[in-house]
Amino acid sequence: MDQKKIHNLKLIYGIALTFIGLTIFLSALLMGSAIKNHEDVARVINLSGRQRMLSQRITKGVLALAYTKDPKEQKHQLEVLSKSLYDLKAVHLGLQHGDPKLGLPSRDNTLQVKELFVAVEPYHAKIVQALATLLEKSKRETLDHGLLQRTVDVMFANEPAFLSIMEKITFRFDEDAKRRIKLLSHLQNSILAVDLLILFLVFLFIFRPTLKNLEISVGLLRDSEERLRAITDTAGDAIMIMDPQGAISYWNPAAEQMLGYRSEEVMGKNLHELLVPQRYHAEYQAALPNFFHTGSGDAVGKIRSLFAIRKDGQEIAVSHSLSAFLLNGEWHSVGILRDITESLQQQESLKNSEENVRLLLNSAAEAICGIDLDGNSTFANPSFLKMLGYTDLVQVIGKNVHQLTHHSYPDGTPFPVENCCLHRAIHDGLQIHLDSETLWRSDGSCFPVEIWTHPQITNDRLVGAVMTFVDITERRKMEATLQQMAHYDILTGLPNRALFSDRVQQALAEAKRDRKCLAIMFIDLDKFKPVNDNYGHAVGDLLLKEVANRIKLPIRESDTVARIGGDEFVVLLKNIKDGQDAVVVAEKIRASLNMPFVLNTLSLGISSSIGISVFPEHGPDEVTLCKNADTAMYQAKVSGRDAVRLFA
């Protein structure tokens, strides 16, 4: 080759390298611009998406503030809310106008993005204003729970729309980024195509293709081997390579740690004889011929669970995947093992835990059911079915619990779900306890219950609630019995002294207000003691019951007859004209008690002494009136008994 050709070759080579350098430099600039644009847009998209996270964090913080009563926790939540509010406002302005501190460039947003920011502004302003007001007031005074509740209401009212529009803004930013990057990508691809063409011409006409290609191949092979070794040496799974005879040709550090053998101990040894339990050998030997010829088999390309033997003889559970590659006309295999002993133990523990929970639910006397956020039943225990009269879970699971059990008030009128505090508590994730509620059985009957609900949280997300209730029918009966015993005489069923006193107080208040008269009469039975002495207390009790019935006969429903002692009775007469009205009623009672009492086979005769006092003539209060009525009764006894006396 003469000097001119050499010179021309050098010139062409220099021009080619220069042009390649320029195009590479231009490509690098474009790549840098694309990367910078991508970074800016990624930051914009990240921060616009972060607005959603901040809004949700604020909502979670406000709810946490509402549920905690610990002052330290309240202070912490207020600090978190203050920081979140600052970030929310800063990012909101930065996305619209740019903010170097946040790494946000000044943007000339598209019309669609501007319109979206106009649309989101009212919701953003309401959220910011509500939270700012809460934080500002909390600095000056104690936490205002009313203001906190209003803040919660504002968050729930505006957050969905805010999040929806911010998602659209993020989508618009992403679309704009893709459009810009696509333009740069087209230009870069064009430059790359020119580079490749020139490079091809240079390689074709200047360099010796064979030598160059050989050098490149050797370099690539060396790099590939180094990368492969770096990957396998740092992998967490055991990786091993076997030749067609099953001898180990590669053993990575993870295999040493998992199986206990050093690499030099296993090289050239048969893997299956070394690691595989005897029970798997027959299957391996049967599959080996087909693998030698085709590189395929039942285990190739699949993940299987089996056991491997460590150096110390211990068996461990592993997941095993196998692949094949052709080398020098022979099929070699790559095996990857992962220790799943702990995973299996966790699965077993989970299974045992679920079984324990199932046994607990099935053995609980309380009715228990799960309710999702739509109010539908997700599970129910046998006590739930039994109390409500159902025989199969199919009748309950997936059904709306309110419509199934809580659809009506105790009087049978419809109970709208929007008025149900249980439904609201479940939807809002609140704990609630109601000690007097009514549920309805499948047969249409209802019964009183005491109810508890507890929120059900999965992965920090409210998914529903667990409702527990007990039948309090027997408790209600007991309470009614105790109420009856506290205010009524057990023998006669008449009001006792306490209830009589309460009614006297009410009647006095009404009489003073309406300027009416009332009377109190004390009734003591004459000749009652001989009945007890001669015939026993059982007959005496029968006599007292009959006396109570006769005293009630001339008495109006608005009046009261009470038993205050062994054979002592009192009567309250309301709204009378004067004392003579009371005397007329008393004479009727006296005459009635003078009639013979036929008790079983006995015929008994008694009489009564009755004393009367009248409000306001004989006293302004209960104590005075009762004392004077008792005095009048004593006067009736002294005068010979079987008489009525008006206090004088």
Tab-separated table of N, CA, C and O in Angstrom, residues 134-176:
chain	number	residue	atom	x	y	z
A	134	LEU	N	-57.799	23.549	62.691
A	134	LEU	CA	-57.645	22.612	63.798
A	134	LEU	C	-56.275	22.778	64.463
A	134	LEU	O	-56.172	22.839	65.694
A	135	LEU	N	-55.207	22.864	63.648
A	135	LEU	CA	-53.847	22.983	64.202
A	135	LEU	C	-53.665	24.304	64.931
A	135	LEU	O	-53.041	24.364	66.008
A	136	GLU	N	-54.183	25.406	64.368
A	136	GLU	CA	-54.021	26.719	64.980
A	136	GLU	C	-54.729	26.783	66.328
A	136	GLU	O	-54.186	27.274	67.314
A	137	LYS	N	-55.968	26.242	66.376
A	137	LYS	CA	-56.719	26.280	67.618
A	137	LYS	C	-56.108	25.352	68.659
A	137	LYS	O	-56.150	25.633	69.855
A	138	SER	N	-55.516	24.240	68.217
A	138	SER	CA	-54.912	23.286	69.151
A	138	SER	C	-53.653	23.866	69.797
A	138	SER	O	-53.227	23.396	70.843
A	139	LYS	N	-53.002	24.888	69.143
A	139	LYS	CA	-51.824	25.518	69.743
A	139	LYS	C	-52.214	26.385	70.941
A	139	LYS	O	-51.473	26.521	71.902
A	140	ARG	N	-53.424	26.994	70.867
A	140	ARG	CA	-53.826	27.962	71.885
A	140	ARG	C	-54.594	27.325	73.031
A	140	ARG	O	-54.618	27.853	74.130
A	141	GLU	N	-55.245	26.189	72.793
A	141	GLU	CA	-56.086	25.596	73.825
A	141	GLU	C	-56.108	24.089	73.634
A	141	GLU	O	-55.500	23.559	72.721
A	142	THR	N	-56.866	23.464	74.532
A	142	THR	CA	-56.953	22.000	74.442
A	142	THR	C	-57.703	21.594	73.190
A	142	THR	O	-58.410	22.397	72.592
A	143	LEU	N	-57.547	20.320	72.860
A	143	LEU	CA	-58.128	19.805	71.619
A	143	LEU	C	-59.645	19.905	71.663
A	143	LEU	O	-60.294	19.445	72.592
A	144	ASP	N	-60.184	20.591	70.625
A	144	ASP	CA	-61.643	20.753	70.491
A	144	ASP	C	-62.178	19.573	69.696
A	144	ASP	O	-61.978	19.475	68.495
A	145	HIS	N	-62.880	18.638	70.398
A	145	HIS	CA	-63.349	17.432	69.707
A	145	HIS	C	-64.454	17.737	68.700
A	145	HIS	O	-64.616	17.022	67.721
A	146	GLY	N	-65.226	18.787	68.956
A	146	GLY	CA	-66.222	19.173	67.952
A	146	GLY	C	-65.563	19.630	66.678
A	146	GLY	O	-65.958	19.235	65.574
A	147	LEU	N	-64.518	20.492	66.830
A	147	LEU	CA	-63.775	20.945	65.652
A	147	LEU	C	-63.075	19.769	64.988
A	147	LEU	O	-63.008	19.669	63.762
A	148	LEU	N	-62.561	18.834	65.808
A	148	LEU	CA	-61.904	17.649	65.252
A	148	LEU	C	-62.877	16.832	64.423
A	148	LEU	O	-62.553	16.363	63.335
A	149	GLN	N	-64.108	16.665	64.936
A	149	GLN	CA	-65.103	15.902	64.171
A	149	GLN	C	-65.451	16.602	62.872
A	149	GLN	O	-65.612	15.971	61.830
A	150	ARG	N	-65.554	17.959	62.921
A	150	ARG	CA	-65.848	18.678	61.681
A	150	ARG	C	-64.697	18.523	60.690
A	150	ARG	O	-64.910	18.453	59.478
A	151	THR	N	-63.474	18.499	61.224
A	151	THR	CA	-62.305	18.296	60.350
A	151	THR	C	-62.376	16.922	59.686
A	151	THR	O	-62.108	16.765	58.498
A	152	VAL	N	-62.755	15.878	60.485
A	152	VAL	CA	-62.920	14.528	59.922
A	152	VAL	C	-63.968	14.538	58.824
A	152	VAL	O	-63.799	13.945	57.756
A	153	ASP	N	-65.074	15.251	59.073
A	153	ASP	CA	-66.144	15.321	58.071
A	153	ASP	C	-65.653	15.981	56.796
A	153	ASP	O	-65.974	15.547	55.676
A	154	VAL	N	-64.859	17.082	56.946
A	154	VAL	CA	-64.327	17.777	55.764
A	154	VAL	C	-63.413	16.843	54.982
A	154	VAL	O	-63.459	16.770	53.755
A	155	MET	N	-62.559	16.079	55.699
A	155	MET	CA	-61.638	15.172	55.017
A	155	MET	C	-62.406	14.123	54.219
A	155	MET	O	-62.123	13.875	53.048
A	156	PHE	N	-63.404	13.507	54.848
A	156	PHE	CA	-64.157	12.463	54.154
A	156	PHE	C	-64.989	13.037	53.006
A	156	PHE	O	-65.245	12.355	52.023
A	157	ALA	N	-65.420	14.314	53.135
A	157	ALA	CA	-66.247	14.914	52.084
A	157	ALA	C	-65.427	15.321	50.869
A	157	ALA	O	-65.911	15.279	49.741
A	158	ASN	N	-64.152	15.710	51.068
A	158	ASN	CA	-63.370	16.295	49.983
A	158	ASN	C	-62.233	15.407	49.499
A	158	ASN	O	-61.729	15.581	48.389
A	159	GLU	N	-61.781	14.455	50.344
A	159	GLU	CA	-60.612	13.676	49.962
A	159	GLU	C	-60.818	12.836	48.699
A	159	GLU	O	-59.960	12.788	47.827
A	160	PRO	N	-61.990	12.132	48.543
A	160	PRO	CA	-62.149	11.319	47.316
A	160	PRO	C	-62.022	12.129	46.037
A	160	PRO	O	-61.322	11.722	45.103
A	161	ALA	N	-62.675	13.316	45.992
A	161	ALA	CA	-62.581	14.144	44.782
A	161	ALA	C	-61.157	14.651	44.597
A	161	ALA	O	-60.619	14.683	43.488
A	162	PHE	N	-60.507	15.058	45.700
A	162	PHE	CA	-59.134	15.550	45.638
A	162	PHE	C	-58.203	14.475	45.076
A	162	PHE	O	-57.400	14.734	44.168
A	163	LEU	N	-58.330	13.229	45.614
A	163	LEU	CA	-57.461	12.146	45.157
A	163	LEU	C	-57.727	11.812	43.690
A	163	LEU	O	-56.806	11.532	42.924
A	164	SER	N	-58.997	11.850	43.301
A	164	SER	CA	-59.348	11.514	41.904
A	164	SER	C	-58.717	12.515	40.936
A	164	SER	O	-58.131	12.137	39.915
A	165	ILE	N	-58.830	13.823	41.258
A	165	ILE	CA	-58.289	14.840	40.338
A	165	ILE	C	-56.768	14.792	40.337
A	165	ILE	O	-56.122	14.936	39.295
A	166	MET	N	-56.155	14.560	41.523
A	166	MET	CA	-54.690	14.479	41.565
A	166	MET	C	-54.200	13.287	40.737
A	166	MET	O	-53.138	13.346	40.122
A	167	GLU	N	-54.976	12.209	40.717
A	167	GLU	CA	-54.600	11.066	39.886
A	167	GLU	C	-54.639	11.447	38.400
A	167	GLU	O	-53.782	11.049	37.618
A	168	LYS	N	-55.637	12.259	38.027
A	168	LYS	CA	-55.720	12.709	36.633
A	168	LYS	C	-54.539	13.636	36.300
A	168	LYS	O	-53.979	13.585	35.199
A	169	ILE	N	-54.162	14.505	37.263
A	169	ILE	CA	-53.016	15.400	37.043
A	169	ILE	C	-51.750	14.581	36.842
A	169	ILE	O	-50.941	14.839	35.940
A	170	THR	N	-51.572	13.562	37.711
A	170	THR	CA	-50.395	12.697	37.578
A	170	THR	C	-50.387	12.016	36.213
A	170	THR	O	-49.346	11.901	35.555
A	171	PHE	N	-51.558	11.566	35.779
A	171	PHE	CA	-51.663	10.918	34.463
A	171	PHE	C	-51.275	11.890	33.349
A	171	PHE	O	-50.556	11.527	32.412
A	172	ARG	N	-51.727	13.162	33.448
A	172	ARG	CA	-51.389	14.158	32.428
A	172	ARG	C	-49.890	14.449	32.403
A	172	ARG	O	-49.268	14.573	31.343
A	173	PHE	N	-49.290	14.568	33.598
A	173	PHE	CA	-47.842	14.779	33.662
A	173	PHE	C	-47.114	13.617	33.000
A	173	PHE	O	-46.128	13.796	32.263
A	174	ASP	N	-47.592	12.395	33.294
A	174	ASP	CA	-46.939	11.212	32.741
A	174	ASP	C	-47.072	11.173	31.217
A	174	ASP	O	-46.120	10.839	30.507
A	175	GLU	N	-48.263	11.523	30.704
A	175	GLU	CA	-48.478	11.536	29.254
A	175	GLU	C	-47.580	12.571	28.574
A	175	GLU	O	-46.999	12.327	27.506
A	176	ASP	N	-47.465	13.745	29.229
A	176	ASP	CA	-46.610	14.799	28.668
A	176	ASP	C	-45.159	14.342	28.637
A	176	ASP	O	-44.421	14.584	27.673
